[in-house]
Every structure is written in C-alpha cells, then in structure tokens.
Amino acid sequence: MSRTHLRQISCSGGGVTHIDQKRRSLLGGIGGVAGLAAVSPSILLSACTNEGSADSGSGVAPAHGADNGEVDVDFRLRARRDTVPLLPGTPSEVWRYDATLVDGPANTLSSINNSYPGPLIRLSRGQRVRATLENRLPEDTTVHWHGLHVPPDVDGQPRLPIKPGEDMAVTFDVRDRAGLYWYHPHPHGPDGGRVGFQSYAGLAGPLVIEDDIERGLALPGGEQELILILQDRSFAGDNALRYMDGMGAMMARMRGFFGDRVLVNGRPPRTRDVATRPYRLRILNGSNARIYKLAWSDGRPVTVIGTDGGLLAKPQRLAYVTLAPAQRVDVWLDLSGAQVGERLRLISDAYQTGMMGGMGAMMGRSALPAGARFDLLGLRVTDRVRDGRPLPPDLDSTPVLPAVTSDTPIRRFELGMRMMRGFFINGRQFEGATVADDEVVRLGNTEIWEFVNDTMMPHPMHVHGLQFAVIERRRMTDIRGWSGLASGLLDAGLLDTVLVMPGERVRIVLTFTDFEGLYLYHCHNMEHEDSGMMRYYRVRA
Ligand code: C2O
Ligand code: CU
Ligand code: CU
C-alpha cells in the first residue's frame, strides 16, 4: 500500500474498538499482557480496517456543547492517515490532524514544520468556538482539549467516541487564560486505551490561547516565538515508525514507551538562525513517557515565564526545568547581549532513573534510555538587531488561588503497582464511566487532592477540566533512584499535570466550577493511562 510497508491486519468481530487478538499481538500487548509474538519490525502502524466506512463520511455531525448558533471561530479538524518525510530517505506513514478554517480570524490555524504535528490552533479568550471533528481513521478516536476548562461533553472523553467515517461537532467558549495548551486523542475501549498509540502515530497538536493581559506585555512574537513539541520515536530501517513491538513490549508497558531518538515538531532537532534579541520558547512535552530535563548548553539559568495554565506572576530562574509528559513551559531567552557567530543549544540533561529505567536500558530497548543527555535545538546568532525589549518583572498575577483553610477537605489518591497487573489509583483501574463514592465532588467546592506515589516510577498526574495549584510536595519514603530532577520541578502557577516522583506525596488544590458531570483524572504516562491508570470523577451540583 505504501513505501513504508504498512500492513493492514483485518479484524474479526465487531464491537466498539475493533481490536482483535491478532493486532494486539502485533502492537505488543497494548490491550493485555497476552500476545508478545515477535514480528517483523517494519509492521508498525497497523490497525484494523473497518470496511466501507473509513473514508465515506457520514455527513451528519452529532453536536455537543453550547447551542449551534453564532460562533467566532469555526474549523474542521480531520484525523487521517498520511505519509510524511520524518527522517532523510523514505517517508513514514503517520496518523495526523489537518484542519480547515470555515470562519474566524485568518491566523487561527497554522501548520507546523511540514510534518505530522497537528496545526497550531490560536484562540482568544472569550471566543466561542465550533470544531467539527472528522474521523478518517480505521478505528475510534476522540479529540481532547488538554488543559481547557470545557464542559464534559466536549472534552473528548472515551465515553463519546467518534467512529470511523463519522463526524462530531463540538462547541465551547474559550474561558482559559493565555497559555499553551494542546489537543490529542483519548479513546479507550474494552481492550484498553489507544491514547499512546494514536498520539505516537502523530495525532497531537498545540493550541495557544491569547488574552488581553498577555497582549499588554508585548512578549516576543512572530519569528521570536518558537513553539517546540518534544517527542521521542523509534524507527525501523525503512523509516517506519515502531511502537511497542517485539520483545520489549512488556517492559515498555510498565515503564512507558521510550523512543530511540528525539523529534522536535516531528523532525530531527535542528539549528536555527537567530538575532540579538529576546525569544519566547513555548515547549510542550508531547512524549508518551519521557521526562525532559531542559537546560542551556552554556549553563545559563532557564528563565520561566509560564507553565501549563499560563503566565506566572513573576519570572523564575531555574538551573533546569523538569518537564513531564503533557506539561508545558514558557521560557524567555534573551540574546540581546550575544555576539554574531555565538551558538547555544537547548538540551535535555542527564539524570538518574530508578530500577525501571535501568532495566529497560539493560534490555537494550532504547538507544536513548530515560535519563540520557541529548540536544533539542541549536541556535546560531547570525544577525545583529536592536530590540531592547526587557523581560517584564511582573507578568500576570490575576489567578487567585483558591483559599486553603484547615477545613478544606483532603482527598487521597494512592498510586500503586501490582506485579504483572500494572498501575492502580486507590487500588482501582479504569472501568469506563463508573465512578466510586469517593470520586464524587461538589460543584463549586474547593478540595485538596493528594497523590501518594508508592511505586518506583514517576507518575505525571493529570486532572481534566481545570487548572490546579501545587501546595505541597513531600518525600514520604526512601525509595531510591530517580535523582537529579528535583530542583527543576515547576510547582509554580497553574498546572493541569503534576509530576509525582517515587516515594513522594504531592498536594494540589482545585475548585470544581461551572460544569457538572464526568471528567477524567489519570497518569499522563500514556502507556500507564492506556493500561488503566485512569479514572472518571463526577462533579455533582
Ligand atoms: Cu492530555 Cu486525559 O489527557
Ligand atoms: Cu487532559
Ligand atoms: Cu504513571
């Protein structure tokens, strides 16, 4: 079918997810521990064909969200197969988003780097948005707006799958602060999740929200605003993407997937020409499991101006930034004092992993094990210009953190592991839209959630539908390993994902506003999430 030897495996049986044993074994146990048969490495992005429906389009889009009246922005977002050049030589088969603007400001959509990442979607706070999602994939998908405060029905949850060939229209208001958010699939069927696979295949894109406060700061824009999506990938000799195949699949399911090389915006890292002026780097960790330790090659501090949920009150300088899967960081880099000819690199620096990381390396599964040091971006100063824009000492101090009192209820979530069975939250795994008594919260209430990590792996814990603040991080046990990341943990500002290190207890404060209904919380190590380290919670009026 294509130069990349993608092989279609036909599926037996029906059901929601169209996943069968045969394919499961090819993809290496995504849906269960069964089936770790060795396969030819070139068959990687395999999926089931859903005869007849995949490219037909139903034309009828079920609608979710606010009414279907006037909107400020209207676009169509299509998930489909494509073949794009990723490495020199043979192009690779990917799954990707592309989009068309139906109505709205001309700069709403822009493509990134001629590779698989979905278009950059640029929205403004206060806009009403309609997105028509078209599934042209051979299996169910959803589109989740990661980090956005939107109603449950438009949140792209697994309980509302878009079937192959179908469309779904969602309408929502942009209520969030200026910041870098993102969108990605969130399907999960009876055989497990497909978030890891579908994102890995290429389905993910950045979403920027702008607001008046940010505009007032006149931060670097245009060529001086670099959006960087960090992901790691493995390739077969013919450049076909490889995911969880062969012998290492079982280990990858426990640790999460680690690729052999890093891609930035879907291509190998490269060097850019820059001028003697300030830059704004907006970085998304879109990897399945890898944690980055972001630092400058000359040891200068990293100046952070924003996190997941937008700008900080004031800039912060750190020696390095620990960026967990799904997290974003907004970095100010001032090259005003640089000389033409000077070079600087953004790197992911080395750190120690625990036994889980070490085992993977021992088994030779990744040429770039967790904790390896590598380059992400080269900068070469080629132009002398006078810009003179200073770093604003005050950014955005509007977010009022919910007040915590001695009466604020504490809800505890124990992150645990059982041999051969994977990871659990309070002893439970994903059971679809089933919510336990202790997973119901009250609309309008403020709570403290504490995540207690009793495993040997870090877990980036994500809560849907809101932004929260970290109020405490405490070491509870002496679990060893995983060192060299602690002082880069960004617990400032508003976050939607927080990294809980082995042996730690992290407390966050959150308020459930505006929307009733079901939302997800889960580990954003996508392999953990897909194998069940995810639950629904319910907001009840
Ligand atoms: Cu990126 Cu459930 O989320
Ligand atoms: Cu999310
Ligand atoms: Cu996890």
PDB file of N, CA, C and O in Angstrom, residues 198-268:
ATOM      1  N   GLN A 198      -2.250   6.251  19.287  1.00  0.00           N
ATOM      2  CA  GLN A 198      -2.690   7.271  18.334  1.00  0.00           C
ATOM      3  C   GLN A 198      -1.837   8.548  18.418  1.00  0.00           C
ATOM      4  O   GLN A 198      -1.537   9.159  17.390  1.00  0.00           O
ATOM      5  N   SER A 199      -1.456   8.938  19.628  1.00  0.00           N
ATOM      6  CA  SER A 199      -0.580  10.113  19.732  1.00  0.00           C
ATOM      7  C   SER A 199       0.771   9.806  19.110  1.00  0.00           C
ATOM      8  O   SER A 199       1.348  10.630  18.407  1.00  0.00           O
ATOM      9  N   TYR A 200       1.252   8.610  19.412  1.00  0.00           N
ATOM     10  CA  TYR A 200       2.546   8.208  18.868  1.00  0.00           C
ATOM     11  C   TYR A 200       2.533   8.214  17.342  1.00  0.00           C
ATOM     12  O   TYR A 200       3.481   8.645  16.688  1.00  0.00           O
ATOM     13  N   ALA A 201       1.437   7.739  16.781  1.00  0.00           N
ATOM     14  CA  ALA A 201       1.314   7.702  15.322  1.00  0.00           C
ATOM     15  C   ALA A 201       1.289   9.111  14.731  1.00  0.00           C
ATOM     16  O   ALA A 201       1.447   9.265  13.520  1.00  0.00           O
ATOM     17  N   GLY A 202       1.068  10.129  15.575  1.00  0.00           N
ATOM     18  CA  GLY A 202       1.183  11.506  15.102  1.00  0.00           C
ATOM     19  C   GLY A 202       0.036  12.424  15.460  1.00  0.00           C
ATOM     20  O   GLY A 202       0.055  13.604  15.126  1.00  0.00           O
ATOM     21  N   LEU A 203      -0.991  11.891  16.135  1.00  0.00           N
ATOM     22  CA  LEU A 203      -2.171  12.704  16.415  1.00  0.00           C
ATOM     23  C   LEU A 203      -1.988  13.536  17.685  1.00  0.00           C
ATOM     24  O   LEU A 203      -2.301  13.087  18.787  1.00  0.00           O
ATOM     25  N   ALA A 204      -1.481  14.726  17.522  1.00  0.00           N
ATOM     26  CA  ALA A 204      -1.365  15.682  18.628  1.00  0.00           C
ATOM     27  C   ALA A 204      -1.005  17.020  18.012  1.00  0.00           C
ATOM     28  O   ALA A 204      -0.312  17.065  16.999  1.00  0.00           O
ATOM     29  N   GLY A 205      -1.479  18.079  18.633  1.00  0.00           N
ATOM     30  CA  GLY A 205      -1.137  19.407  18.121  1.00  0.00           C
ATOM     31  C   GLY A 205      -1.234  20.444  19.225  1.00  0.00           C
ATOM     32  O   GLY A 205      -1.885  20.231  20.248  1.00  0.00           O
ATOM     33  N   PRO A 206      -0.580  21.589  19.028  1.00  0.00           N
ATOM     34  CA  PRO A 206      -0.574  22.657  20.024  1.00  0.00           C
ATOM     35  C   PRO A 206      -1.756  23.612  19.867  1.00  0.00           C
ATOM     36  O   PRO A 206      -2.248  23.820  18.766  1.00  0.00           O
ATOM     37  N   LEU A 207      -2.181  24.177  20.978  1.00  0.00           N
ATOM     38  CA  LEU A 207      -3.287  25.134  20.973  1.00  0.00           C
ATOM     39  C   LEU A 207      -2.881  26.304  21.862  1.00  0.00           C
ATOM     40  O   LEU A 207      -2.562  26.108  23.038  1.00  0.00           O
ATOM     41  N   VAL A 208      -2.852  27.481  21.281  1.00  0.00           N
ATOM     42  CA  VAL A 208      -2.449  28.663  22.023  1.00  0.00           C
ATOM     43  C   VAL A 208      -3.675  29.513  22.307  1.00  0.00           C
ATOM     44  O   VAL A 208      -4.500  29.732  21.419  1.00  0.00           O
ATOM     45  N   ILE A 209      -3.814  29.944  23.543  1.00  0.00           N
ATOM     46  CA  ILE A 209      -4.855  30.915  23.879  1.00  0.00           C
ATOM     47  C   ILE A 209      -4.174  32.240  24.185  1.00  0.00           C
ATOM     48  O   ILE A 209      -3.141  32.280  24.863  1.00  0.00           O
ATOM     49  N   GLU A 210      -4.742  33.294  23.637  1.00  0.00           N
ATOM     50  CA  GLU A 210      -4.236  34.642  23.904  1.00  0.00           C
ATOM     51  C   GLU A 210      -5.274  35.403  24.710  1.00  0.00           C
ATOM     52  O   GLU A 210      -6.463  35.104  24.624  1.00  0.00           O
ATOM     53  N   ASP A 211      -4.814  36.377  25.491  1.00  0.00           N
ATOM     54  CA  ASP A 211      -5.775  37.255  26.164  1.00  0.00           C
ATOM     55  C   ASP A 211      -5.194  38.663  26.282  1.00  0.00           C
ATOM     56  O   ASP A 211      -4.039  38.900  25.899  1.00  0.00           O
ATOM     57  N   ASP A 212      -5.976  39.585  26.792  1.00  0.00           N
ATOM     58  CA  ASP A 212      -5.556  40.985  26.817  1.00  0.00           C
ATOM     59  C   ASP A 212      -4.384  41.228  27.751  1.00  0.00           C
ATOM     60  O   ASP A 212      -3.537  42.076  27.490  1.00  0.00           O
ATOM     61  N   ILE A 213      -4.353  40.485  28.857  1.00  0.00           N
ATOM     62  CA  ILE A 213      -3.253  40.681  29.793  1.00  0.00           C
ATOM     63  C   ILE A 213      -1.927  40.343  29.114  1.00  0.00           C
ATOM     64  O   ILE A 213      -0.962  41.103  29.161  1.00  0.00           O
ATOM     65  N   GLU A 214      -1.921  39.230  28.416  1.00  0.00           N
ATOM     66  CA  GLU A 214      -0.696  38.827  27.725  1.00  0.00           C
ATOM     67  C   GLU A 214      -0.350  39.826  26.620  1.00  0.00           C
ATOM     68  O   GLU A 214       0.810  40.213  26.455  1.00  0.00           O
ATOM     69  N   ARG A 215      -1.350  40.264  25.878  1.00  0.00           N
ATOM     70  CA  ARG A 215      -1.088  41.245  24.808  1.00  0.00           C
ATOM     71  C   ARG A 215      -0.451  42.510  25.371  1.00  0.00           C
ATOM     72  O   ARG A 215       0.444  43.086  24.769  1.00  0.00           O
ATOM     73  N   GLY A 216      -0.907  42.898  26.559  1.00  0.00           N
ATOM     74  CA  GLY A 216      -0.372  44.097  27.189  1.00  0.00           C
ATOM     75  C   GLY A 216       1.110  43.999  27.531  1.00  0.00           C
ATOM     76  O   GLY A 216       1.781  45.018  27.721  1.00  0.00           O
ATOM     77  N   LEU A 217       1.624  42.780  27.615  1.00  0.00           N
ATOM     78  CA  LEU A 217       3.031  42.602  27.964  1.00  0.00           C
ATOM     79  C   LEU A 217       3.939  42.662  26.742  1.00  0.00           C
ATOM     80  O   LEU A 217       5.161  42.722  26.880  1.00  0.00           O
ATOM     81  N   ALA A 218       3.343  42.621  25.559  1.00  0.00           N
ATOM     82  CA  ALA A 218       4.116  42.656  24.306  1.00  0.00           C
ATOM     83  C   ALA A 218       5.293  41.691  24.330  1.00  0.00           C
ATOM     84  O   ALA A 218       6.443  42.071  24.067  1.00  0.00           O
ATOM     85  N   LEU A 219       5.019  40.456  24.646  1.00  0.00           N
ATOM     86  CA  LEU A 219       6.076  39.434  24.662  1.00  0.00           C
ATOM     87  C   LEU A 219       6.534  39.160  23.227  1.00  0.00           C
ATOM     88  O   LEU A 219       5.818  39.466  22.273  1.00  0.00           O
ATOM     89  N   PRO A 220       7.716  38.587  23.061  1.00  0.00           N
ATOM     90  CA  PRO A 220       8.206  38.323  21.709  1.00  0.00           C
ATOM     91  C   PRO A 220       7.221  37.457  20.916  1.00  0.00           C
ATOM     92  O   PRO A 220       6.698  36.478  21.432  1.00  0.00           O
ATOM     93  N   GLY A 221       6.948  37.871  19.680  1.00  0.00           N
ATOM     94  CA  GLY A 221       6.013  37.128  18.834  1.00  0.00           C
ATOM     95  C   GLY A 221       6.619  36.893  17.473  1.00  0.00           C
ATOM     96  O   GLY A 221       7.803  37.160  17.254  1.00  0.00           O
ATOM     97  N   GLY A 222       5.814  36.421  16.557  1.00  0.00           N
ATOM     98  CA  GLY A 222       6.285  36.168  15.192  1.00  0.00           C
ATOM     99  C   GLY A 222       7.465  35.213  15.199  1.00  0.00           C
ATOM    100  O   GLY A 222       7.434  34.171  15.824  1.00  0.00           O
ATOM    101  N   GLU A 223       8.533  35.626  14.512  1.00  0.00           N
ATOM    102  CA  GLU A 223       9.747  34.798  14.416  1.00  0.00           C
ATOM    103  C   GLU A 223      10.415  34.585  15.766  1.00  0.00           C
ATOM    104  O   GLU A 223      11.244  33.702  15.919  1.00  0.00           O
ATOM    105  N   GLN A 224      10.064  35.443  16.731  1.00  0.00           N
ATOM    106  CA  GLN A 224      10.705  35.353  18.041  1.00  0.00           C
ATOM    107  C   GLN A 224       9.916  34.465  19.004  1.00  0.00           C
ATOM    108  O   GLN A 224      10.237  34.385  20.182  1.00  0.00           O
ATOM    109  N   GLU A 225       8.871  33.832  18.501  1.00  0.00           N
ATOM    110  CA  GLU A 225       8.096  32.903  19.316  1.00  0.00           C
ATOM    111  C   GLU A 225       8.282  31.518  18.714  1.00  0.00           C
ATOM    112  O   GLU A 225       7.837  31.239  17.606  1.00  0.00           O
ATOM    113  N   LEU A 226       8.958  30.648  19.462  1.00  0.00           N
ATOM    114  CA  LEU A 226       9.225  29.309  18.950  1.00  0.00           C
ATOM    115  C   LEU A 226       8.369  28.306  19.717  1.00  0.00           C
ATOM    116  O   LEU A 226       8.458  28.229  20.942  1.00  0.00           O
ATOM    117  N   ILE A 227       7.564  27.559  18.990  1.00  0.00           N
ATOM    118  CA  ILE A 227       6.764  26.523  19.635  1.00  0.00           C
ATOM    119  C   ILE A 227       7.439  25.192  19.374  1.00  0.00           C
ATOM    120  O   ILE A 227       7.713  24.847  18.223  1.00  0.00           O
ATOM    121  N   LEU A 228       7.771  24.482  20.444  1.00  0.00           N
ATOM    122  CA  LEU A 228       8.542  23.250  20.308  1.00  0.00           C
ATOM    123  C   LEU A 228       7.774  22.087  20.925  1.00  0.00           C
ATOM    124  O   LEU A 228       7.466  22.109  22.120  1.00  0.00           O
ATOM    125  N   ILE A 229       7.482  21.092  20.130  1.00  0.00           N
ATOM    126  CA  ILE A 229       6.814  19.886  20.621  1.00  0.00           C
ATOM    127  C   ILE A 229       7.866  18.781  20.703  1.00  0.00           C
ATOM    128  O   ILE A 229       8.447  18.406  19.683  1.00  0.00           O
ATOM    129  N   LEU A 230       8.119  18.306  21.926  1.00  0.00           N
ATOM    130  CA  LEU A 230       9.164  17.307  22.134  1.00  0.00           C
ATOM    131  C   LEU A 230       8.555  15.912  22.185  1.00  0.00           C
ATOM    132  O   LEU A 230       7.654  15.653  22.987  1.00  0.00           O
ATOM    133  N   GLN A 231       9.054  15.024  21.326  1.00  0.00           N
ATOM    134  CA  GLN A 231       8.556  13.650  21.307  1.00  0.00           C
ATOM    135  C   GLN A 231       9.709  12.720  20.965  1.00  0.00           C
ATOM    136  O   GLN A 231      10.609  13.101  20.229  1.00  0.00           O
ATOM    137  N   ASP A 232       9.644  11.510  21.462  1.00  0.00           N
ATOM    138  CA  ASP A 232      10.657  10.526  21.069  1.00  0.00           C
ATOM    139  C   ASP A 232      10.011   9.405  20.278  1.00  0.00           C
ATOM    140  O   ASP A 232       8.869   9.022  20.534  1.00  0.00           O
ATOM    141  N   ARG A 233      10.753   8.911  19.299  1.00  0.00           N
ATOM    142  CA  ARG A 233      10.220   7.935  18.367  1.00  0.00           C
ATOM    143  C   ARG A 233      11.276   6.872  18.063  1.00  0.00           C
ATOM    144  O   ARG A 233      12.474   7.147  18.176  1.00  0.00           O
ATOM    145  N   SER A 234      10.807   5.699  17.640  1.00  0.00           N
ATOM    146  CA  SER A 234      11.718   4.663  17.149  1.00  0.00           C
ATOM    147  C   SER A 234      11.350   4.342  15.712  1.00  0.00           C
ATOM    148  O   SER A 234      10.175   4.366  15.346  1.00  0.00           O
ATOM    149  N   PHE A 235      12.368   4.035  14.942  1.00  0.00           N
ATOM    150  CA  PHE A 235      12.145   3.766  13.528  1.00  0.00           C
ATOM    151  C   PHE A 235      12.758   2.433  13.134  1.00  0.00           C
ATOM    152  O   PHE A 235      13.797   2.044  13.650  1.00  0.00           O
ATOM    153  N   ALA A 236      12.101   1.789  12.184  1.00  0.00           N
ATOM    154  CA  ALA A 236      12.699   0.621  11.549  1.00  0.00           C
ATOM    155  C   ALA A 236      13.643   1.116  10.454  1.00  0.00           C
ATOM    156  O   ALA A 236      13.710   2.317  10.167  1.00  0.00           O
ATOM    157  N   GLY A 237      14.379   0.190   9.857  1.00  0.00           N
ATOM    158  CA  GLY A 237      15.367   0.559   8.852  1.00  0.00           C
ATOM    159  C   GLY A 237      14.772   1.318   7.684  1.00  0.00           C
ATOM    160  O   GLY A 237      15.443   2.133   7.052  1.00  0.00           O
ATOM    161  N   ASP A 238      13.511   1.071   7.385  1.00  0.00           N
ATOM    162  CA  ASP A 238      12.888   1.752   6.250  1.00  0.00           C
ATOM    163  C   ASP A 238      12.124   3.002   6.698  1.00  0.00           C
ATOM    164  O   ASP A 238      11.239   3.479   5.991  1.00  0.00           O
ATOM    165  N   ASN A 239      12.453   3.503   7.876  1.00  0.00           N
ATOM    166  CA  ASN A 239      11.834   4.709   8.441  1.00  0.00           C
ATOM    167  C   ASN A 239      10.394   4.518   8.910  1.00  0.00           C
ATOM    168  O   ASN A 239       9.720   5.495   9.210  1.00  0.00           O
ATOM    169  N   ALA A 240       9.909   3.279   8.954  1.00  0.00           N
ATOM    170  CA  ALA A 240       8.572   3.062   9.508  1.00  0.00           C
ATOM    171  C   ALA A 240       8.628   3.269  11.015  1.00  0.00           C
ATOM    172  O   ALA A 240       9.580   2.853  11.680  1.00  0.00           O
ATOM    173  N   LEU A 241       7.615   3.935  11.554  1.00  0.00           N
ATOM    174  CA  LEU A 241       7.542   4.126  12.997  1.00  0.00           C
ATOM    175  C   LEU A 241       7.316   2.791  13.696  1.00  0.00           C
ATOM    176  O   LEU A 241       6.528   1.969  13.236  1.00  0.00           O
ATOM    177  N   ARG A 242       8.002   2.600  14.788  1.00  0.00           N
ATOM    178  CA  ARG A 242       7.842   1.371  15.579  1.00  0.00           C
ATOM    179  C   ARG A 242       7.281   1.731  16.946  1.00  0.00           C
ATOM    180  O   ARG A 242       7.764   2.633  17.596  1.00  0.00           O
ATOM    181  N   TYR A 243       6.291   0.963  17.363  1.00  0.00           N
ATOM    182  CA  TYR A 243       5.708   1.217  18.690  1.00  0.00           C
ATOM    183  C   TYR A 243       5.457  -0.097  19.402  1.00  0.00           C
ATOM    184  O   TYR A 243       4.697  -0.931  18.898  1.00  0.00           O
ATOM    185  N   MET A 244       6.058  -0.309  20.533  1.00  0.00           N
ATOM    186  CA  MET A 244       5.747  -1.429  21.417  1.00  0.00           C
ATOM    187  C   MET A 244       5.768  -2.770  20.683  1.00  0.00           C
ATOM    188  O   MET A 244       4.925  -3.619  20.924  1.00  0.00           O
ATOM    189  N   ASP A 245       6.721  -2.940  19.801  1.00  0.00           N
ATOM    190  CA  ASP A 245       6.777  -4.209  19.092  1.00  0.00           C
ATOM    191  C   ASP A 245       7.838  -5.108  19.722  1.00  0.00           C
ATOM    192  O   ASP A 245       8.777  -4.643  20.362  1.00  0.00           O
ATOM    193  N   GLY A 246       7.673  -6.380  19.500  1.00  0.00           N
ATOM    194  CA  GLY A 246       8.719  -7.329  19.849  1.00  0.00           C
ATOM    195  C   GLY A 246       8.922  -7.539  21.340  1.00  0.00           C
ATOM    196  O   GLY A 246       8.025  -7.354  22.153  1.00  0.00           O
ATOM    197  N   MET A 247      10.148  -7.894  21.667  1.00  0.00           N
ATOM    198  CA  MET A 247      10.488  -8.383  22.997  1.00  0.00           C
ATOM    199  C   MET A 247      10.306  -7.352  24.111  1.00  0.00           C
ATOM    200  O   MET A 247      10.021  -7.707  25.240  1.00  0.00           O
ATOM    201  N   GLY A 248      10.499  -6.113  23.794  1.00  0.00           N
ATOM    202  CA  GLY A 248      10.485  -5.109  24.857  1.00  0.00           C
ATOM    203  C   GLY A 248       9.103  -4.615  25.221  1.00  0.00           C
ATOM    204  O   GLY A 248       8.961  -3.748  26.070  1.00  0.00           O
ATOM    205  N   ALA A 249       8.078  -5.167  24.584  1.00  0.00           N
ATOM    206  CA  ALA A 249       6.740  -4.603  24.743  1.00  0.00           C
ATOM    207  C   ALA A 249       6.246  -4.668  26.185  1.00  0.00           C
ATOM    208  O   ALA A 249       5.670  -3.719  26.698  1.00  0.00           O
ATOM    209  N   MET A 250       6.528  -5.784  26.817  1.00  0.00           N
ATOM    210  CA  MET A 250       6.074  -5.956  28.199  1.00  0.00           C
ATOM    211  C   MET A 250       6.718  -4.913  29.104  1.00  0.00           C
ATOM    212  O   MET A 250       6.057  -4.260  29.915  1.00  0.00           O
ATOM    213  N   MET A 251       8.011  -4.729  28.907  1.00  0.00           N
ATOM    214  CA  MET A 251       8.728  -3.738  29.701  1.00  0.00           C
ATOM    215  C   MET A 251       8.226  -2.329  29.378  1.00  0.00           C
ATOM    216  O   MET A 251       8.036  -1.507  30.271  1.00  0.00           O
ATOM    217  N   ALA A 252       7.987  -2.089  28.092  1.00  0.00           N
ATOM    218  CA  ALA A 252       7.528  -0.753  27.688  1.00  0.00           C
ATOM    219  C   ALA A 252       6.172  -0.460  28.295  1.00  0.00           C
ATOM    220  O   ALA A 252       5.846   0.688  28.588  1.00  0.00           O
ATOM    221  N   ARG A 253       5.375  -1.493  28.480  1.00  0.00           N
ATOM    222  CA  ARG A 253       4.067  -1.276  29.047  1.00  0.00           C
ATOM    223  C   ARG A 253       4.180  -0.871  30.522  1.00  0.00           C
ATOM    224  O   ARG A 253       3.378  -0.091  31.022  1.00  0.00           O
ATOM    225  N   MET A 254       5.188  -1.346  31.194  1.00  0.00           N
ATOM    226  CA  MET A 254       5.405  -0.972  32.589  1.00  0.00           C
ATOM    227  C   MET A 254       6.066   0.402  32.721  1.00  0.00           C
ATOM    228  O   MET A 254       5.689   1.209  33.554  1.00  0.00           O
ATOM    229  N   ARG A 255       7.087   0.625  31.909  1.00  0.00           N
ATOM    230  CA  ARG A 255       7.845   1.867  32.051  1.00  0.00           C
ATOM    231  C   ARG A 255       7.219   3.003  31.275  1.00  0.00           C
ATOM    232  O   ARG A 255       7.493   4.164  31.525  1.00  0.00           O
ATOM    233  N   GLY A 256       6.468   2.632  30.229  1.00  0.00           N
ATOM    234  CA  GLY A 256       6.085   3.608  29.224  1.00  0.00           C
ATOM    235  C   GLY A 256       7.050   3.476  28.062  1.00  0.00           C
ATOM    236  O   GLY A 256       8.134   2.902  28.195  1.00  0.00           O
ATOM    237  N   PHE A 257       6.658   4.039  26.943  1.00  0.00           N
ATOM    238  CA  PHE A 257       7.449   3.894  25.728  1.00  0.00           C
ATOM    239  C   PHE A 257       8.580   4.921  25.665  1.00  0.00           C
ATOM    240  O   PHE A 257       8.354   6.119  25.861  1.00  0.00           O
ATOM    241  N   PHE A 258       9.788   4.461  25.379  1.00  0.00           N
ATOM    242  CA  PHE A 258      10.925   5.353  25.136  1.00  0.00           C
ATOM    243  C   PHE A 258      11.468   5.114  23.744  1.00  0.00           C
ATOM    244  O   PHE A 258      11.838   3.990  23.410  1.00  0.00           O
ATOM    245  N   GLY A 259      11.494   6.157  22.933  1.00  0.00           N
ATOM    246  CA  GLY A 259      11.975   6.028  21.561  1.00  0.00           C
ATOM    247  C   GLY A 259      13.493   6.096  21.485  1.00  0.00           C
ATOM    248  O   GLY A 259      14.168   6.481  22.438  1.00  0.00           O
ATOM    249  N   ASP A 260      14.011   5.738  20.325  1.00  0.00           N
ATOM    250  CA  ASP A 260      15.450   5.721  20.091  1.00  0.00           C
ATOM    251  C   ASP A 260      16.026   7.097  19.787  1.00  0.00           C
ATOM    252  O   ASP A 260      17.224   7.295  19.805  1.00  0.00           O
ATOM    253  N   ARG A 261      15.140   8.022  19.422  1.00  0.00           N
ATOM    254  CA  ARG A 261      15.636   9.364  19.103  1.00  0.00           C
ATOM    255  C   ARG A 261      14.555  10.380  19.359  1.00  0.00           C
ATOM    256  O   ARG A 261      13.371  10.050  19.445  1.00  0.00           O
ATOM    257  N   VAL A 262      14.984  11.614  19.494  1.00  0.00           N
ATOM    258  CA  VAL A 262      14.020  12.655  19.812  1.00  0.00           C
ATOM    259  C   VAL A 262      13.662  13.419  18.540  1.00  0.00           C
ATOM    260  O   VAL A 262      14.506  13.614  17.659  1.00  0.00           O
ATOM    261  N   LEU A 263      12.403  13.789  18.426  1.00  0.00           N
ATOM    262  CA  LEU A 263      11.949  14.639  17.335  1.00  0.00           C
ATOM    263  C   LEU A 263      11.405  15.935  17.947  1.00  0.00           C
ATOM    264  O   LEU A 263      10.777  15.912  19.003  1.00  0.00           O
ATOM    265  N   VAL A 264      11.677  17.032  17.279  1.00  0.00           N
ATOM    266  CA  VAL A 264      11.135  18.326  17.694  1.00  0.00           C
ATOM    267  C   VAL A 264      10.226  18.800  16.573  1.00  0.00           C
ATOM    268  O   VAL A 264      10.671  18.926  15.431  1.00  0.00           O
ATOM    269  N   ASN A 265       8.980  19.008  16.887  1.00  0.00           N
ATOM    270  CA  ASN A 265       7.974  19.330  15.868  1.00  0.00           C
ATOM    271  C   ASN A 265       7.978  18.290  14.733  1.00  0.00           C
ATOM    272  O   ASN A 265       7.836  18.624  13.552  1.00  0.00           O
ATOM    273  N   GLY A 266       8.176  17.053  15.096  1.00  0.00           N
ATOM    274  CA  GLY A 266       8.073  15.975  14.118  1.00  0.00           C
ATOM    275  C   GLY A 266       9.273  15.777  13.223  1.00  0.00           C
ATOM    276  O   GLY A 266       9.199  14.999  12.269  1.00  0.00           O
ATOM    277  N   ARG A 267      10.378  16.458  13.498  1.00  0.00           N
ATOM    278  CA  ARG A 267      11.590  16.275  12.689  1.00  0.00           C
ATOM    279  C   ARG A 267      12.796  16.209  13.617  1.00  0.00           C
ATOM    280  O   ARG A 267      12.723  16.646  14.766  1.00  0.00           O
ATOM    281  N   PRO A 268      13.911  15.661  13.144  1.00  0.00           N
ATOM    282  CA  PRO A 268      15.108  15.643  13.995  1.00  0.00           C
ATOM    283  C   PRO A 268      15.481  17.071  14.414  1.00  0.00           C
ATOM    284  O   PRO A 268      15.214  18.020  13.667  1.00  0.00           O
TER     285      PRO A 268
END
